[in-house]
Amino acid sequence: DPDAAALLAANVQNESYLAFAAMLLRPAGQPCRKVPMLVVAAESDPLFSVRQQRQLAEACGARFEVLPGGHDLMLHASKDRLVGLIATWPTGNPA
């Protein structure tokens, strides 16, 4: 919805420094939780590469999907596929 996207874009702000630092300083090798996980990567994400996201999924034993679009997949054409993946997770079947 273009109007919703415009409203969201108007409220976008920079990531907080503390949140950014915490992301960079996360110790490597922290164990993943033993729950079903889904990692969805955006093929054109400038922040997190598909390779990095695949490595995360493998380390956590998670299902891995790649969708077309950039960092904010919910604002791209693949948003309906994203919603479908989330809505049917973890069974893969609609509720």
PDB file of C-alpha atoms in Angstrom:
ATOM      1  CA  ASP A   1       0.000   0.000   0.000  1.00  0.00           C
ATOM      2  CA  PRO A   2       1.753   3.191  -1.150  1.00  0.00           C
ATOM      3  CA  ASP A   3       0.091   5.334   1.537  1.00  0.00           C
ATOM      4  CA  ALA A   4       1.231   3.002   4.333  1.00  0.00           C
ATOM      5  CA  ALA A   5       4.731   2.899   2.846  1.00  0.00           C
ATOM      6  CA  ALA A   6       4.847   6.706   2.722  1.00  0.00           C
ATOM      7  CA  LEU A   7       3.728   6.931   6.358  1.00  0.00           C
ATOM      8  CA  LEU A   8       6.385   4.440   7.418  1.00  0.00           C
ATOM      9  CA  ALA A   9       9.078   6.190   5.367  1.00  0.00           C
ATOM     10  CA  ALA A  10       8.215   9.502   7.012  1.00  0.00           C
ATOM     11  CA  ASN A  11       8.918   7.978  10.427  1.00  0.00           C
ATOM     12  CA  VAL A  12      12.191   6.219   9.602  1.00  0.00           C
ATOM     13  CA  GLN A  13      15.145   7.306  11.686  1.00  0.00           C
ATOM     14  CA  ASN A  14      18.736   6.219  12.131  1.00  0.00           C
ATOM     15  CA  GLU A  15      19.468   3.141  14.215  1.00  0.00           C
ATOM     16  CA  SER A  16      20.491   4.018  17.732  1.00  0.00           C
ATOM     17  CA  TYR A  17      24.212   3.924  18.363  1.00  0.00           C
ATOM     18  CA  LEU A  18      23.788   1.446  21.244  1.00  0.00           C
ATOM     19  CA  ALA A  19      21.729  -0.945  19.118  1.00  0.00           C
ATOM     20  CA  PHE A  20      24.276  -0.723  16.297  1.00  0.00           C
ATOM     21  CA  ALA A  21      27.213  -1.296  18.670  1.00  0.00           C
ATOM     22  CA  ALA A  22      25.456  -4.262  20.282  1.00  0.00           C
ATOM     23  CA  MET A  23      24.971  -5.810  16.850  1.00  0.00           C
ATOM     24  CA  LEU A  24      28.667  -5.437  16.042  1.00  0.00           C
ATOM     25  CA  LEU A  25      29.948  -6.532  19.442  1.00  0.00           C
ATOM     26  CA  ARG A  26      27.857  -9.706  19.782  1.00  0.00           C
ATOM     27  CA  PRO A  27      30.291 -12.475  20.742  1.00  0.00           C
ATOM     28  CA  ALA A  28      30.752 -15.056  18.020  1.00  0.00           C
ATOM     29  CA  GLY A  29      29.596 -18.565  18.675  1.00  0.00           C
ATOM     30  CA  GLN A  30      26.711 -17.810  21.001  1.00  0.00           C
ATOM     31  CA  PRO A  31      24.450 -20.856  20.947  1.00  0.00           C
ATOM     32  CA  CYS A  32      21.110 -20.674  19.198  1.00  0.00           C
ATOM     33  CA  ARG A  33      17.932 -21.586  21.003  1.00  0.00           C
ATOM     34  CA  LYS A  34      16.642 -25.078  20.284  1.00  0.00           C
ATOM     35  CA  VAL A  35      13.302 -24.005  18.831  1.00  0.00           C
ATOM     36  CA  PRO A  36      12.097 -24.081  15.227  1.00  0.00           C
ATOM     37  CA  MET A  37      13.548 -21.085  13.443  1.00  0.00           C
ATOM     38  CA  LEU A  38      13.032 -19.459  10.062  1.00  0.00           C
ATOM     39  CA  VAL A  39      15.671 -17.178   8.536  1.00  0.00           C
ATOM     40  CA  VAL A  40      14.445 -15.110   5.589  1.00  0.00           C
ATOM     41  CA  ALA A  41      17.147 -13.303   3.619  1.00  0.00           C
ATOM     42  CA  ALA A  42      16.620 -10.504   1.122  1.00  0.00           C
ATOM     43  CA  GLU A  43      18.665 -11.089  -1.999  1.00  0.00           C
ATOM     44  CA  SER A  44      19.595  -7.393  -2.318  1.00  0.00           C
ATOM     45  CA  ASP A  45      20.083  -6.526   1.363  1.00  0.00           C
ATOM     46  CA  PRO A  46      22.989  -4.064   1.693  1.00  0.00           C
ATOM     47  CA  LEU A  47      23.409  -4.819   5.424  1.00  0.00           C
ATOM     48  CA  PHE A  48      23.330  -8.619   5.636  1.00  0.00           C
ATOM     49  CA  SER A  49      24.452 -10.760   2.705  1.00  0.00           C
ATOM     50  CA  VAL A  50      22.647 -13.929   1.657  1.00  0.00           C
ATOM     51  CA  ARG A  51      25.834 -15.810   2.594  1.00  0.00           C
ATOM     52  CA  GLN A  52      25.777 -14.375   6.125  1.00  0.00           C
ATOM     53  CA  GLN A  53      22.112 -15.204   6.557  1.00  0.00           C
ATOM     54  CA  ARG A  54      22.666 -18.755   5.240  1.00  0.00           C
ATOM     55  CA  GLN A  55      25.492 -19.193   7.763  1.00  0.00           C
ATOM     56  CA  LEU A  56      23.187 -18.017  10.556  1.00  0.00           C
ATOM     57  CA  ALA A  57      20.490 -20.465   9.474  1.00  0.00           C
ATOM     58  CA  GLU A  58      22.971 -23.334   9.298  1.00  0.00           C
ATOM     59  CA  ALA A  59      24.431 -22.513  12.718  1.00  0.00           C
ATOM     60  CA  CYS A  60      20.955 -22.544  14.231  1.00  0.00           C
ATOM     61  CA  GLY A  61      19.561 -25.460  12.265  1.00  0.00           C
ATOM     62  CA  ALA A  62      16.950 -23.120  10.829  1.00  0.00           C
ATOM     63  CA  ARG A  63      14.910 -23.270   7.667  1.00  0.00           C
ATOM     64  CA  PHE A  64      16.370 -20.797   5.172  1.00  0.00           C
ATOM     65  CA  GLU A  65      14.550 -18.824   2.481  1.00  0.00           C
ATOM     66  CA  VAL A  66      15.718 -16.089   0.115  1.00  0.00           C
ATOM     67  CA  LEU A  67      13.236 -13.578  -1.281  1.00  0.00           C
ATOM     68  CA  PRO A  68      13.723 -10.855  -3.878  1.00  0.00           C
ATOM     69  CA  GLY A  69      14.032  -7.372  -2.457  1.00  0.00           C
ATOM     70  CA  GLY A  70      16.093  -5.281  -0.089  1.00  0.00           C
ATOM     71  CA  HIS A  71      16.546  -5.002   3.659  1.00  0.00           C
ATOM     72  CA  ASP A  72      12.900  -4.169   4.434  1.00  0.00           C
ATOM     73  CA  LEU A  73      11.188  -7.069   2.695  1.00  0.00           C
ATOM     74  CA  MET A  74       7.803  -6.003   4.022  1.00  0.00           C
ATOM     75  CA  LEU A  75       8.036  -2.975   1.731  1.00  0.00           C
ATOM     76  CA  HIS A  76       8.939  -4.929  -1.421  1.00  0.00           C
ATOM     77  CA  ALA A  77       6.908  -6.886  -3.957  1.00  0.00           C
ATOM     78  CA  SER A  78       7.775 -10.139  -2.152  1.00  0.00           C
ATOM     79  CA  LYS A  79       5.887  -9.019   0.977  1.00  0.00           C
ATOM     80  CA  ASP A  80       2.995 -11.420   0.305  1.00  0.00           C
ATOM     81  CA  ARG A  81       5.396 -14.370   0.096  1.00  0.00           C
ATOM     82  CA  LEU A  82       7.038 -13.192   3.336  1.00  0.00           C
ATOM     83  CA  VAL A  83       3.671 -12.998   5.086  1.00  0.00           C
ATOM     84  CA  GLY A  84       2.874 -16.488   3.806  1.00  0.00           C
ATOM     85  CA  LEU A  85       6.124 -17.900   5.169  1.00  0.00           C
ATOM     86  CA  ILE A  86       5.519 -16.349   8.578  1.00  0.00           C
ATOM     87  CA  ALA A  87       1.821 -17.247   8.694  1.00  0.00           C
ATOM     88  CA  THR A  88       2.482 -20.915   8.012  1.00  0.00           C
ATOM     89  CA  TRP A  89       5.598 -21.272  10.146  1.00  0.00           C
ATOM     90  CA  PRO A  90       6.663 -23.806  11.434  1.00  0.00           C
ATOM     91  CA  THR A  91       4.359 -26.362   9.810  1.00  0.00           C
ATOM     92  CA  GLY A  92       4.300 -24.962   6.281  1.00  0.00           C
ATOM     93  CA  ASN A  93       0.511 -25.377   6.300  1.00  0.00           C
ATOM     94  CA  PRO A  94      -2.005 -22.540   6.525  1.00  0.00           C
ATOM     95  CA  ALA A  95      -3.690 -22.223   9.924  1.00  0.00           C
TER      96      ALA A  95
END
